[in-house]
Structures are given as structure tokens and as C-alpha cells.
Coordinates of C-alpha atoms in Angstrom, one line a residue:
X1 CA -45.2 -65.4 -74.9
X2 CA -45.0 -62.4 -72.9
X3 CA -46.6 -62.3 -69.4
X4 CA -48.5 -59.6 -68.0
X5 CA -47.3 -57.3 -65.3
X6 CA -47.8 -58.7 -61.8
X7 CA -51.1 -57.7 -60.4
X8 CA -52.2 -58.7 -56.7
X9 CA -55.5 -61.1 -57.6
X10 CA -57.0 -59.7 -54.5
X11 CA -57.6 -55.9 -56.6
X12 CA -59.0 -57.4 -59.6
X13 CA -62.1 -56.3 -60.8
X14 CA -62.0 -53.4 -58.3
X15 CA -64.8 -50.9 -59.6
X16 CA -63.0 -47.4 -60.3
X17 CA -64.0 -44.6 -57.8
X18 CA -66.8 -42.6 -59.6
X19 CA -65.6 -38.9 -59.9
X20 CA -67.9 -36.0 -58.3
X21 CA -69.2 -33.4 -60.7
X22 CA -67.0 -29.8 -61.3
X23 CA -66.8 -27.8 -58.0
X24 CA -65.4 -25.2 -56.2
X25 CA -63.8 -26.4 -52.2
X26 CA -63.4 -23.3 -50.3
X27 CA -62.0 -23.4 -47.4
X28 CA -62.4 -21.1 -44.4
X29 CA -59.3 -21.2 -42.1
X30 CA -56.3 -21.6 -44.8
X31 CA -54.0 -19.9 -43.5
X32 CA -54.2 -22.4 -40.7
X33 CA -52.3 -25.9 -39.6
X34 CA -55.3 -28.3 -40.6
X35 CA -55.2 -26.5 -44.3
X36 CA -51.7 -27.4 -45.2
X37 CA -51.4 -30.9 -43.2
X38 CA -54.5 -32.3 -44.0
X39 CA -56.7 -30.5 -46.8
X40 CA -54.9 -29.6 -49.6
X41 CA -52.4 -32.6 -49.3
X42 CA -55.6 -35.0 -49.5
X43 CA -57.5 -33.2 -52.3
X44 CA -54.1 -33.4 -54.0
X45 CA -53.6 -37.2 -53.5
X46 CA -57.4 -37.1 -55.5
X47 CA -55.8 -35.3 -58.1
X48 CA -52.9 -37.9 -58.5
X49 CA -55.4 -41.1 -58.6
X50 CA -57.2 -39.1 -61.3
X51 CA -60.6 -38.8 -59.2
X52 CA -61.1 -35.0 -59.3
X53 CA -63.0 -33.6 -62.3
X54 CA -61.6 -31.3 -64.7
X55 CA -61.8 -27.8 -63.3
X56 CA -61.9 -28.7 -59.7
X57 CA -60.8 -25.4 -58.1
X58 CA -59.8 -24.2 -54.6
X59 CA -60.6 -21.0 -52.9
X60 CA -58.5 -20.5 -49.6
X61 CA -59.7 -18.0 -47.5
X62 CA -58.7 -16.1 -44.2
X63 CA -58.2 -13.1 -42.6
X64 CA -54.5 -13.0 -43.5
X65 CA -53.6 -10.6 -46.6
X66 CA -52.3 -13.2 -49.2
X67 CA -51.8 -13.0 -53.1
X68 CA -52.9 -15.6 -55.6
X69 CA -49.0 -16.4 -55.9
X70 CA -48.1 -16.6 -52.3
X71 CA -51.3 -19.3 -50.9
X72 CA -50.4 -21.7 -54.1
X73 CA -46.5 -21.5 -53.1
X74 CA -47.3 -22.3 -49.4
X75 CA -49.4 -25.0 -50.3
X76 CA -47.0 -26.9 -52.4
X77 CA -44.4 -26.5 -49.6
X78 CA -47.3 -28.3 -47.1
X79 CA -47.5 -30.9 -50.0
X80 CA -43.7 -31.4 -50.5
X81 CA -43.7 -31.7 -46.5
X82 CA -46.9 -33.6 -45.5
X83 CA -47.6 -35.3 -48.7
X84 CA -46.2 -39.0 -48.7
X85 CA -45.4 -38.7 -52.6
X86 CA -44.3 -35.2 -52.7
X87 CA -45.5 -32.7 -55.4
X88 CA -45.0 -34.1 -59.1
X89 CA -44.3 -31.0 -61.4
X90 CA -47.4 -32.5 -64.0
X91 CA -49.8 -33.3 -61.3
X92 CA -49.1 -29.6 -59.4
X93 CA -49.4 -27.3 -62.6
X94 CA -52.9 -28.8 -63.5
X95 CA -53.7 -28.7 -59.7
X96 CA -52.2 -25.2 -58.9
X97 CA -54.4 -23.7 -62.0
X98 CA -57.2 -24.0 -60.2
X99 CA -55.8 -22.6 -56.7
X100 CA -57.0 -19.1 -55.4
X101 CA -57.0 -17.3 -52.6
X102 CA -59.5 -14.8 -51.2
X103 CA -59.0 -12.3 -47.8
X104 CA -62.0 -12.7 -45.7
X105 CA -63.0 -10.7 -42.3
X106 CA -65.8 -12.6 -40.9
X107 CA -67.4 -9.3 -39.5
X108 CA -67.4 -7.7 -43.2
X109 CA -70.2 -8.6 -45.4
X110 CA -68.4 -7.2 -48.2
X111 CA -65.8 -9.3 -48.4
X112 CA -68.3 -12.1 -48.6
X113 CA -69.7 -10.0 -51.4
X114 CA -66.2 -10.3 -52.9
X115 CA -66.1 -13.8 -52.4
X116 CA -69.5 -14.4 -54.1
X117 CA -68.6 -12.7 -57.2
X118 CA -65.0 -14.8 -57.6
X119 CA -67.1 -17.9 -57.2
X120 CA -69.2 -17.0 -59.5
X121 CA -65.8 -15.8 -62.0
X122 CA -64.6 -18.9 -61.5
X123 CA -67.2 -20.4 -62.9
X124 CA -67.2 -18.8 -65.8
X125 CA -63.8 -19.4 -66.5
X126 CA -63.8 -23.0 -65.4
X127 CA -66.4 -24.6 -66.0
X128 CA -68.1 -25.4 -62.3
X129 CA -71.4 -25.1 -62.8
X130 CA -72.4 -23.4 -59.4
X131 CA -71.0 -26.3 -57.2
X132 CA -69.6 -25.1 -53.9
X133 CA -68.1 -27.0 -51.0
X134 CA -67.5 -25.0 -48.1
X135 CA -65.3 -26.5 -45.3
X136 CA -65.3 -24.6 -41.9
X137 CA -61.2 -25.3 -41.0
X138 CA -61.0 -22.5 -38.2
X139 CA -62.1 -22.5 -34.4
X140 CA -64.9 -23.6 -33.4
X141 CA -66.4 -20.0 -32.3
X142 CA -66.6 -19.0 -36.1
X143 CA -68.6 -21.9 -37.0
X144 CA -72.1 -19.6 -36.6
X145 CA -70.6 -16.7 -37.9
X146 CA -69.3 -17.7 -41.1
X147 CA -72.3 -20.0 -41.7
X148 CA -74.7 -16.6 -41.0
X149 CA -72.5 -14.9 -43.4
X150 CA -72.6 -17.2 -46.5
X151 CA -76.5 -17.2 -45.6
X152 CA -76.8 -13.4 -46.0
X153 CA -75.1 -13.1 -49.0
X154 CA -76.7 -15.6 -50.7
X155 CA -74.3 -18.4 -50.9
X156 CA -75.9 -21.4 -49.3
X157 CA -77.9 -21.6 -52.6
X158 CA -76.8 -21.8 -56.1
X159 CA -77.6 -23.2 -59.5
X160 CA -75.6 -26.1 -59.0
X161 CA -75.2 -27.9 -55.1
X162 CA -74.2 -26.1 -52.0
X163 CA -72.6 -28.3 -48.9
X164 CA -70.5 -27.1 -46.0
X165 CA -68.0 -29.7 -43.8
X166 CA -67.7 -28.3 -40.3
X167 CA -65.3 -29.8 -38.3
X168 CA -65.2 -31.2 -34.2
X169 CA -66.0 -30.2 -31.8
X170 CA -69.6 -29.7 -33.2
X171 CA -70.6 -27.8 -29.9
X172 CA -69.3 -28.3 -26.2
X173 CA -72.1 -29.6 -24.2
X174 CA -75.9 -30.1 -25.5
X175 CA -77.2 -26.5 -25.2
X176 CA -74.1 -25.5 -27.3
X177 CA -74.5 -28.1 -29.8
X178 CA -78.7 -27.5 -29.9
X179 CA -77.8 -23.5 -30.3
X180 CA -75.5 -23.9 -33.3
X181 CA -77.2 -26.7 -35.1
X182 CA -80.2 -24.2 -34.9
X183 CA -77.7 -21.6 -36.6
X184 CA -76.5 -23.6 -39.1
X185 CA -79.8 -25.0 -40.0
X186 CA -81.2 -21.9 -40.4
X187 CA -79.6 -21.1 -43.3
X188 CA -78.5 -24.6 -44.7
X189 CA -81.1 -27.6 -45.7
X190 CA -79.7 -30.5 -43.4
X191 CA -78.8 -32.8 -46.1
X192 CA -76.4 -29.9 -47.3
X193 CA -74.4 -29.7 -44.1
X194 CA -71.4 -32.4 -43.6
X195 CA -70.4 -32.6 -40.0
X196 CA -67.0 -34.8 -40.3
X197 CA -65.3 -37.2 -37.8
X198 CA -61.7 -38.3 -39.8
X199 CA -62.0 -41.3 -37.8
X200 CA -64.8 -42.5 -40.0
X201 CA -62.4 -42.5 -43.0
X202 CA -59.8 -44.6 -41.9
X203 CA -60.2 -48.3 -43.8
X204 CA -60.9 -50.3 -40.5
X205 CA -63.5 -48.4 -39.4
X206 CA -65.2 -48.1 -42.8
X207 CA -64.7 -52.2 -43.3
X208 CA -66.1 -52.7 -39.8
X209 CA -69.4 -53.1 -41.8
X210 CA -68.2 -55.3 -44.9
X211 CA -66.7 -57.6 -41.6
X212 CA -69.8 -57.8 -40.1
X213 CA -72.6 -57.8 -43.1
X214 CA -70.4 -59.8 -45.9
X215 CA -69.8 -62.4 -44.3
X216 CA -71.7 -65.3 -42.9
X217 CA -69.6 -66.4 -39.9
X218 CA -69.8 -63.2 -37.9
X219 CA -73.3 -61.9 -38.4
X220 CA -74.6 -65.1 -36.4
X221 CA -72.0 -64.9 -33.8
X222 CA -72.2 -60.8 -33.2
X223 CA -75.1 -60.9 -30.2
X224 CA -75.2 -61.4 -26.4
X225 CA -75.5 -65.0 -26.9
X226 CA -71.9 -65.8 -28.1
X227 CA -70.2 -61.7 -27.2
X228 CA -68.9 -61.5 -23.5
X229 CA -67.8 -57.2 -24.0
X230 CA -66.0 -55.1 -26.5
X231 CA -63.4 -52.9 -25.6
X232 CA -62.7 -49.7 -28.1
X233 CA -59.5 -48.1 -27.1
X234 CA -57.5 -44.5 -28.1
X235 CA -54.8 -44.2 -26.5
X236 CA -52.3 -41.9 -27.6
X237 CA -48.3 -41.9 -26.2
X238 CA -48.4 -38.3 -27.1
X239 CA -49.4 -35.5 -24.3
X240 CA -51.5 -32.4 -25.4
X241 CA -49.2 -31.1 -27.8
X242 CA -49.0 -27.4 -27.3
X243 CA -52.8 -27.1 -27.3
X244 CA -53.1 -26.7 -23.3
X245 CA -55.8 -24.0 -23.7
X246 CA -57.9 -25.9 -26.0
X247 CA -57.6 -28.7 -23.5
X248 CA -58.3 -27.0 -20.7
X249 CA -61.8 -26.3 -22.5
X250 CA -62.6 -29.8 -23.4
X251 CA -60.8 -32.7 -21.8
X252 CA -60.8 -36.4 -23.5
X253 CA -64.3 -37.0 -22.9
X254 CA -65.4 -34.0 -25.0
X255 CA -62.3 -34.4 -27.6
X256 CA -62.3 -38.3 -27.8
X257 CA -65.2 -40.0 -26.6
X258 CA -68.5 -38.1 -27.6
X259 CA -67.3 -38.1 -31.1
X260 CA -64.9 -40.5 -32.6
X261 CA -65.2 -43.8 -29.7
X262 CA -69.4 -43.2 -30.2
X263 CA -68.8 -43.3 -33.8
X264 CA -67.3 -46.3 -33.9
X265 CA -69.3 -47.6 -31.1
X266 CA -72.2 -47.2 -33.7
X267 CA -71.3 -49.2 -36.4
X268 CA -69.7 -52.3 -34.4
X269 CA -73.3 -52.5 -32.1
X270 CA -76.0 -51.4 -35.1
X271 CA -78.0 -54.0 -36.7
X272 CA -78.0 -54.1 -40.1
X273 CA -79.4 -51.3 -42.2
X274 CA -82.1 -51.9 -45.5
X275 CA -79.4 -50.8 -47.7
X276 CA -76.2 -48.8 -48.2
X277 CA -78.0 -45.4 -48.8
X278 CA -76.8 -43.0 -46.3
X279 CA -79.8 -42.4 -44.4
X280 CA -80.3 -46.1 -44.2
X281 CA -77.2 -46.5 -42.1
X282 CA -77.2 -43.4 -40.4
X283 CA -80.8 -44.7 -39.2
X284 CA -79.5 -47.6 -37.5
X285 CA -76.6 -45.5 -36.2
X286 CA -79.6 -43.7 -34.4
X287 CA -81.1 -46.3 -33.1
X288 CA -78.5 -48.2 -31.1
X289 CA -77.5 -44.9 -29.4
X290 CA -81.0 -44.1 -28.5
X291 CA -81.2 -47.8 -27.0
X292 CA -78.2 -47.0 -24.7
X293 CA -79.3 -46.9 -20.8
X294 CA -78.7 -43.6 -19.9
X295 CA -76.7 -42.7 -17.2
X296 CA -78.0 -41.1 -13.9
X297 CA -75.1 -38.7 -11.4
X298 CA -75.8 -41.2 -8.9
X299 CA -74.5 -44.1 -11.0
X300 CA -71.5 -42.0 -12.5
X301 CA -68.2 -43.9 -10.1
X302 CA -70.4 -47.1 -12.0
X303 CA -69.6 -46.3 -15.0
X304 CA -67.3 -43.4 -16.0
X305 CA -63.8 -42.9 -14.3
X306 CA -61.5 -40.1 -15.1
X307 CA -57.6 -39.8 -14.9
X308 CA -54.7 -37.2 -15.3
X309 CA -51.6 -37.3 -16.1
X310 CA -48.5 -37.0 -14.1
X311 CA -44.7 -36.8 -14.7
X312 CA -43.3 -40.3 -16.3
X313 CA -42.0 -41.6 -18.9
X314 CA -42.8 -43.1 -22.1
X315 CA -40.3 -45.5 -24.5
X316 CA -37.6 -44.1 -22.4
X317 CA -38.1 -40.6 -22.8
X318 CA -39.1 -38.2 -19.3
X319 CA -42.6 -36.7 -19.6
X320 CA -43.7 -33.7 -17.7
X321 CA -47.1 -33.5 -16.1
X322 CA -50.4 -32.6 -17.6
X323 CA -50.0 -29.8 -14.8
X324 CA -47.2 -28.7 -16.0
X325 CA -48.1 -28.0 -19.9
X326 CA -47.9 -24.4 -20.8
X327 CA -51.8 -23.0 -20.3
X328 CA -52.7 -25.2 -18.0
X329 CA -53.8 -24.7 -15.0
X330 CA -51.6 -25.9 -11.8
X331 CA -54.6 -27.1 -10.1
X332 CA -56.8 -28.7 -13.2
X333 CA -59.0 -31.4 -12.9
X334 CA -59.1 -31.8 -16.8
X335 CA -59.2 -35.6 -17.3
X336 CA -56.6 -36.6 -20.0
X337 CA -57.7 -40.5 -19.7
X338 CA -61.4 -41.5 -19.8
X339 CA -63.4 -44.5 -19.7
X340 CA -66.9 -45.6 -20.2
X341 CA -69.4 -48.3 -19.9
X342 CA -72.5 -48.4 -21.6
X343 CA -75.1 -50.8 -21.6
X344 CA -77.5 -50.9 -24.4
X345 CA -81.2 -51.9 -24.0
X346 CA -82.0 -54.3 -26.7
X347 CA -82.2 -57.8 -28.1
X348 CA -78.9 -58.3 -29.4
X349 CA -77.1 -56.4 -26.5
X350 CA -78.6 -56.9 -23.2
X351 CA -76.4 -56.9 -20.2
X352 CA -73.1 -56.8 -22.9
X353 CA -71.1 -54.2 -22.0
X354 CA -69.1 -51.8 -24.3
X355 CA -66.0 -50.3 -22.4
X356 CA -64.8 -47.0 -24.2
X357 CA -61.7 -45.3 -23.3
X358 CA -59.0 -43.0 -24.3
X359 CA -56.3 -41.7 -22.7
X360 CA -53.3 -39.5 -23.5
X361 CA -49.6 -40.6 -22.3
X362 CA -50.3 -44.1 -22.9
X363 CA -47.1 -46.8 -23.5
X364 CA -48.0 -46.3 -26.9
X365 CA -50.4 -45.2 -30.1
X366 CA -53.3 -47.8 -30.7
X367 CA -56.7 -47.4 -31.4
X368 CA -58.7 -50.9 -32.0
X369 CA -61.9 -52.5 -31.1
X370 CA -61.4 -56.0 -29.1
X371 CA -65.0 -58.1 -29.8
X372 CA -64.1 -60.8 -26.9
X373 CA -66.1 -63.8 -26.6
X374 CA -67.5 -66.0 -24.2
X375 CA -65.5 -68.6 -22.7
X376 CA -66.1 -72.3 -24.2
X377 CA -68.8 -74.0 -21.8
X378 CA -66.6 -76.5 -20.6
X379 CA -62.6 -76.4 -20.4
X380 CA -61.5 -80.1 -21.7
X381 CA -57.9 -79.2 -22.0
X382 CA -56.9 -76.7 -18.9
X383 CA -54.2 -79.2 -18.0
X384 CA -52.6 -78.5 -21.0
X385 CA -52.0 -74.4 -20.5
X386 CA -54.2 -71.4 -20.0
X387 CA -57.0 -71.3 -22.3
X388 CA -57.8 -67.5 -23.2
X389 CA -61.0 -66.6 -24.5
X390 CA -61.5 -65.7 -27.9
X391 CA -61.1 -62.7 -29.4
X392 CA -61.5 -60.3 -32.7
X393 CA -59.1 -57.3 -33.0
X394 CA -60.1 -54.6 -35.2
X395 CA -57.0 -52.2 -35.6
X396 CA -58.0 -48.9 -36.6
X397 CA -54.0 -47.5 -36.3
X398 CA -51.2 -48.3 -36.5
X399 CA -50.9 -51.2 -38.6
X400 CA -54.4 -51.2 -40.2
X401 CA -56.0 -54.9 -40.3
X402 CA -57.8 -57.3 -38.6
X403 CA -56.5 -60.8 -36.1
X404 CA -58.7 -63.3 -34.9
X405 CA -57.1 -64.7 -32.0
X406 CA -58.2 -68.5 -30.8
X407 CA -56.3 -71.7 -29.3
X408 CA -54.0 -74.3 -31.1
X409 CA -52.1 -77.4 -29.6
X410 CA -48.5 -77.0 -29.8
X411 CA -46.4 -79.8 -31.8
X412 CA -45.5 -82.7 -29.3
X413 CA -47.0 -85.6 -28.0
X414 CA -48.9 -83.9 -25.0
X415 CA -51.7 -81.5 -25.0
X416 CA -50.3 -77.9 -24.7
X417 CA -52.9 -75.5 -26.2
X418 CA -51.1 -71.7 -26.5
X419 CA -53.8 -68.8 -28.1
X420 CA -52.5 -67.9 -31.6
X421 CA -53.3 -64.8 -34.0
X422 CA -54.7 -65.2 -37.2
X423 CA -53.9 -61.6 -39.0
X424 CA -54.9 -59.5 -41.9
X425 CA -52.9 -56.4 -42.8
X426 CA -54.4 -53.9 -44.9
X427 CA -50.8 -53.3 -46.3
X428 CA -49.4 -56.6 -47.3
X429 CA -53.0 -58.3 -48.9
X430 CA -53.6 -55.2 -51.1
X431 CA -50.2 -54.3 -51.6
X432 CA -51.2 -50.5 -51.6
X433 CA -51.4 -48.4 -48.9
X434 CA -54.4 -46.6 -47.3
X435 CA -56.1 -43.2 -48.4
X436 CA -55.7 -40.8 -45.5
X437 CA -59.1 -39.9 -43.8
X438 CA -60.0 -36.6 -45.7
X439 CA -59.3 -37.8 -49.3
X440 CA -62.0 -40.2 -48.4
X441 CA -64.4 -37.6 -46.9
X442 CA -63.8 -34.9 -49.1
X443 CA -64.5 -36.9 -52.1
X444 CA -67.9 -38.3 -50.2
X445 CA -68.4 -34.5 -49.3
X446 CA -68.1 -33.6 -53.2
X447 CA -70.0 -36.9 -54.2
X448 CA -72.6 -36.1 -52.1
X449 CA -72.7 -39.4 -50.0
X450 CA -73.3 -38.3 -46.1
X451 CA -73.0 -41.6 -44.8
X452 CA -69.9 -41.7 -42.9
X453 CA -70.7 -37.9 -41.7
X454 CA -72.3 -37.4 -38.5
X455 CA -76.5 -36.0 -38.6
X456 CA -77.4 -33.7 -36.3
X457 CA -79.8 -36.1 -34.2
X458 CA -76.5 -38.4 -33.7
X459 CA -74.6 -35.6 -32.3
X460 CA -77.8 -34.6 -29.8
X461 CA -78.2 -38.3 -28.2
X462 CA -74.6 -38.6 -28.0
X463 CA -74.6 -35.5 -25.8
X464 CA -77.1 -36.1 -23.8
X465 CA -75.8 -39.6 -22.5
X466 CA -72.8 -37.5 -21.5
X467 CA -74.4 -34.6 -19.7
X468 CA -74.5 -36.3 -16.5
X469 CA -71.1 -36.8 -16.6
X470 CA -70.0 -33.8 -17.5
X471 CA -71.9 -32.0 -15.0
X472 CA -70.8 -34.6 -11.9
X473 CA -67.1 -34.2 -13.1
X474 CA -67.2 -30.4 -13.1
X475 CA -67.8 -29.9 -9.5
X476 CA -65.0 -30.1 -7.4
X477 CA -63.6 -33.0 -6.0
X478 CA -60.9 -33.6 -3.0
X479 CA -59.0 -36.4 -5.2
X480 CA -58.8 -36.6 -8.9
X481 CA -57.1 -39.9 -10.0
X482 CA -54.0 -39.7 -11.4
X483 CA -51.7 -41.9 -13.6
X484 CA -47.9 -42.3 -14.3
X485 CA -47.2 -41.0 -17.4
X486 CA -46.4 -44.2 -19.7
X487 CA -48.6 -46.2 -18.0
X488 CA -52.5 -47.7 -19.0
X489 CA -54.3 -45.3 -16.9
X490 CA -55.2 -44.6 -13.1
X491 CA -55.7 -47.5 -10.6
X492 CA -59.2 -46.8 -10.6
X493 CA -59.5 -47.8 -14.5
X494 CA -58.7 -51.4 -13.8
X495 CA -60.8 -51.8 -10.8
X496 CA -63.6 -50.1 -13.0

């Protein structure tokens, strides 16, 4: 008797993904570096799992001139180059039918006009029954623009759905982010707008809630009572990248911490919502940031400290300054490492505190969250070795996956207890490797499921517990702390 093909018993009876109805994703910005690294290879890796509908189309659109012809030809190179499985000739001519492209100037109401009517052409021809997806790729500046625009020509509305996606930053301080969510709501409903953070599609952050509310030894444990802190880390070994004048503008508080370390800050320290609708989550998202203490300038050295970095090194390789990037000033006092306490006002979380940093030029690329626990009340066996307290790692990247790290007696006929890992990898129980980011959020997007996409009250509480720091940091100071490059921050972080 034959025996079936292996299958790992830990997929079976895995529901299939439901597919989102025919649409149209335009994007805004594709001539640009996000389009072809990120967007089109993600809705492509849809179209290989089989979970876009038939006559899924895409309209890329910028100010560049560009035929039909030449947009489809540079997006299979992006997919041939950023793709992990390369373009498959089957997969690309069904996917590559449905590819357009559309010249847009911002300022120019016709060529909105224009765009209208090929949305409406397409379909027509295809079958997309007035579904759009609009997905702001381009800098930040535009975002009010183009979403005025669509408004006056009429496309925020049509006889099927209408969202839009619009990118960090989502404003650069809270009367920034107040003006343009006043903007974009004035011409789009707020459950139509999508404001995505890729850090909530990565598989630890989304299974920080199946952790926590599946299963029945952590829920009891997760409180003041049994959680000393929790450190959530990004730290990058990379510098800036080439992006000095962006950087300049924003810093790693403004590009790290008020979006992606508060996101994930949310979901470790919520409680747990009614249900999985999206507004049920995003409700107790609300909440917990609301019950953070704010933070007054007086208390800032308390609890925010700033570094830069300077000339090092990192896996062997000589780094130059921060100073030294092209578009950076000689004399900045843009912080490239950050760090954070917050304390949150309620039942579960009094006088636990939550240590958020990031940093660029770190020893290398991790992002986790460490839930450390209180010590045992009484140490029986500290003559047999250094007990460590326990601990649950949540790696978010690299090397997706959880480890649970307590104490063990080594083999022998003394008492020598040594802290050992007990480790889950994403990779090797599942045997198949994770979506990237945006295929998850794009199908949401096109599902209509908001939950892992930032609402507009999220966005204003997280900036006003940062005001005060931004405005202390901005005047000047006569030292800035500064930090080898390669290293784990400035002195001041560890003292902090």
C-alpha cells in the first residue's frame, strides 16, 4: 500500500486563506524603490499561493513618462531580483495581464481625470466591480495632495469599496499628524483609510496574541505580580543607508519608536479584547496607551536617553560616523539610538516598566521582546551556580520564533543549576517559511480587515506621549551622548 506524501502534522487542517473580492491596487510612487522591493514582489507571492481573485489588476502610477510595456518589464526585473522564488513564466503572464501603468502629475486634475476613466475601463474589461485600493508609496509631503486629488475627482467613492494604505511617517510631530489626518478624513470615511506599520505583519508580532490568549500558562502569569520589565529592542548593524536627509528630519525616535516599538508595545501590554473583530483589538490597543503615565520635560533624563553614532566598527568592518554620512550635518544632534521607559497606570501594569529602544550601528540586527520575570522568592540552590531570572524571548527578526529560558541541574552528583533555552523556530516546526510583511497587509488591505493597521486615535496618543521629548531634545545641548559604532549604545543607556 502506497503511503501518502510527507506532510508536517503541525499544518494539518490549516483553514485556506479566504481570497478578497476583484480589485484594482494602484499605487502612487511606482516608479519608486518601495514599488519594486516590496509591493509588486508581495502581491506577486499572493498570486503564486493562488490568493488573489481572478482579474486582480495593478495600476502604477507617477510622474515619470512610462508605457504599458516598459512598467510590466521593470517589474518583473524587481521580481526576478527581490522575489525569493523568482518570476515563473505561468504565474507572470496571468499576473502581468493585469499590469498597467498610468503618468500622473499631482498638481494636474486631469490626469486624475485620466486615471478615473482607465479605472473605470478596466473594469469593464476585467471584471472589478468598482473595487480600488490606493497605496500612497511616495514621500510623505504628497500624502495630502494626492488624497485631495482622488477626493475631487471623485474617486474616494465608487460602486464597489474604496481604501487607501498610506505609509510612515504618518505626520512628524502631533500638529502634523492632527493637520493631515484632518485632510485625509475629509475626503475618506475612516474605516476606508489603512495607515500601515510592516512591523505588524511579521509572524511574531502577529502570534504575540495567539501566545498570550491561546494559551492557559501565560495569560495568568502576564501581570505585575509574576513580570519584573520587558525590554523591546531594534537594533539595526546598519547606519542610515544613504537616507542622511530623511534622517536628519526624523531621528530614531520619530522613525522607530512612535510607530513600530509602540505597536508592538500594544499588543504585548493590552488586555484581552471581546473578540477578534478589528475594532475590538484596536480598542484595547487604545486603551493601554491612553493608560501610559505621561511624561513631563522635567522628568525627560528619567526616562528617555538619546545617543549618536561615532566612527567604529561592526563584525570587523570600519564604520564612519553618523557625522560623517553624506547630508548630514557636521554638528547634528540627530539621535541614531533611543531609549524609553514607560510606565503604565493600571491593574495589570503598575510600577512594571517597559524599556523601548532602538539604535542604529548596533553589533548586530535583532528586534525581540524579552518578558523577564521576577526572581524566585527564595534562592535554595545559589551554591550551585548563578541563578538567572526567567525569561520569554519573542524574536520578531532574524530567526523568527519564540525561547523560554529557565534553570536546569547539570548531570553529576552535585547541584550545578546553568539557565537553558527552550526554542521554537517558525522555520523548522512549520517547515515553510514566512510571508513577507506586505503580502500579509496587502491582502488585509484588500480583505478589508484593519486590524493590524494603525487608527487615527492610536497615532494621536502615541504622539502626544512623545511631544515632550521631542521638544526637550530639540533645544540645544553642550553634550550629546555618543556611542562607538558596533557597540550597544551610549554609556548613559546602561546607567538609564
Amino acid at each position: 500500500m502506497e503511503t501518502a506524501a510527507f506532510e508536517n502534522p503541525l499544518r494539518e487542517g490549516l483553514r485556506l486563506e479566504r481570497t478578497p473580492e476583484s480589485c484594482i491596487v494602484v499605487i502612487f510612487g511606482a516608479s519608486g524603490d518601495l514599488t519594486k522591493r516590496k509591493l509588486v514582489p508581495s502581491l506577486y507571492s499572493l498570486a503564486g499561493q493562488n490568493l488573489l481573485p481572478s482579474g486582480f489588476s495593478i495600476v502604477g502610477t507617477a510622474r515619470t513618462a512610462m508605457t504599458h510595456e516598459e512598467f510590466r518589464s521593470r517589474m518583473k526585473d524587481a521580481i526576478n531580483q527581490f522575489s525569493d522564488a523568482g518570476s515563473d513564466p505561468d504565474i507572470w503572464e496571468n499576473f502581468a495581464a493585469g499590469m498597467l501603468y498610468h503618468p500622473t502629475n499631482i498638481k494636474d486634475r486631469e490626469s486624475f481625470k485620466t486615471l478615473r476613466d482607465l479605472l473605470c475601463q478596466i473594469n469593464q474589461q476585467r471584471g472589478t466591480s468598482g473595487n480600488w485600493l490606493f497605496y500612497l508609496s511616495t514621500p510623505p509631503a504628497l500624502y495630502a495632495p494626492i488624497t485631495q486629488m482622488l477626493g475631487a475627482v471623485g474617486l474616494n467613492r465608487s460602486h464597489g469599496w474604496t481604501r487607501i494604505i498610506i505609509e510612515k511617517p504618518f505626520g512628524r510631530d502631533l500638529e502634523s499628524m492632527r493637520a493631515l489626518n484632518k485632510k485625509v478624513l475629509d475626503v475618506f470615511a475612516e474605516d476606508q483609510v489603512y495607515r500601515i506599520d510592516h512591523y505588524l505583519g511579521k509572524e511574531t508580532v502577529q502570534n504575540i496574541m495567539v501566545l498570550r490568549f491561546s494559551n492557559g500558562i501565560f495569560e495568568p502569569l502576564w501581570n505585575r505580580r509574576y513580570i519584573d520589565h520587558v525590554q523591546i529592542t531594534a537594533a539595526e548593524s546598519l547606519g542610515i543607508e544613504n537616507r542622511g536627509g530623511y534622517y536628519e528630519q526624523a531621528g530614531t525616535l520619530r522613525d522607530m519608536i512612535q510607530n513600530h516599538l509602540f505597536q508592538v508595545f500594544a499588543l504585548v501590554a493590552m488586555e484581552p479584547p471581546a473578540s477578534l473583530r478589528p475594532n475590538a483589538v484596536r480598542d484595547e490597543k487604545i486603551k493601554v496607551m491612553e493608560a501610559i503615565r505621561p511624561i513631563s520635560v522635567e522628568e525627560i533624563d528619567q526616562f528617555a536617553v538619546r545617543g549618536q553614532y561615532r566612527a567604529g566598527s561592526v563584525n570587523g568592518n570600519p564604520m564612519k560616523a553618523y557625522r560623517q554620512e553624506e547630508d548630514v550635518s557636521p554638528d547634528s544632534r540627530t539621535e541614531t539610538y533611543t531609549a524609553v521607559k514607560l510606565l503604565v497606570d493600571n491593574w495589570r501594569w503598575a510600577d512594571v516598566p517597559f524599556y523601548l529602544r532602538s539604535g542604529k550601528r548596533m553589533p548586530k540586527r535583532v528586534t525581540e521582546v524579552a518578558v523577564q520575570f521576577r526572581r524566585a522568592p527564595h534562592l535554595l540552590f545559589k551554591d550551585g551556580g548563578a541563578s538567572q531570572p526567567n525569561s520569554l524571548i519573542l524574536r520578531i527578526q532574524p530567526d523568527e520564533g519564540i525561547t523560554l529560558k529557565f534553570d536546569a541541574k547539570l548531570p553529576g552528583p552535585t547541584v550545578n543549576v546553568r539557565t537553558v533555552n527552550m526554542d521554537f523556530r517558525y522555520g523548522t516546526s512549520f517547515g515553510k517559511k514566512s510571508p513577507q510583511a506586505y503580502e500579509r497587509l496587502l491582502l488585509d488591505a484588500m480583505l478589508g480587515d484593519s486590524t493590524l493597521f494603525a487608527r487615527g486615535d492610536l497615532l494621536e496618543v502615541s504622539w502626544q506621549l512623545l511631544m515632550p521629548i521631542l521638544e526637550a531634545w530639540h533645544k540645544p545641548v553642550d553634550h550629546l551622548p555618543h556611542y562607538e559604532g558596533g557597540s550597544w549604545g551610549p554609556r548613559e543607556s546602561d546607567e538609564f
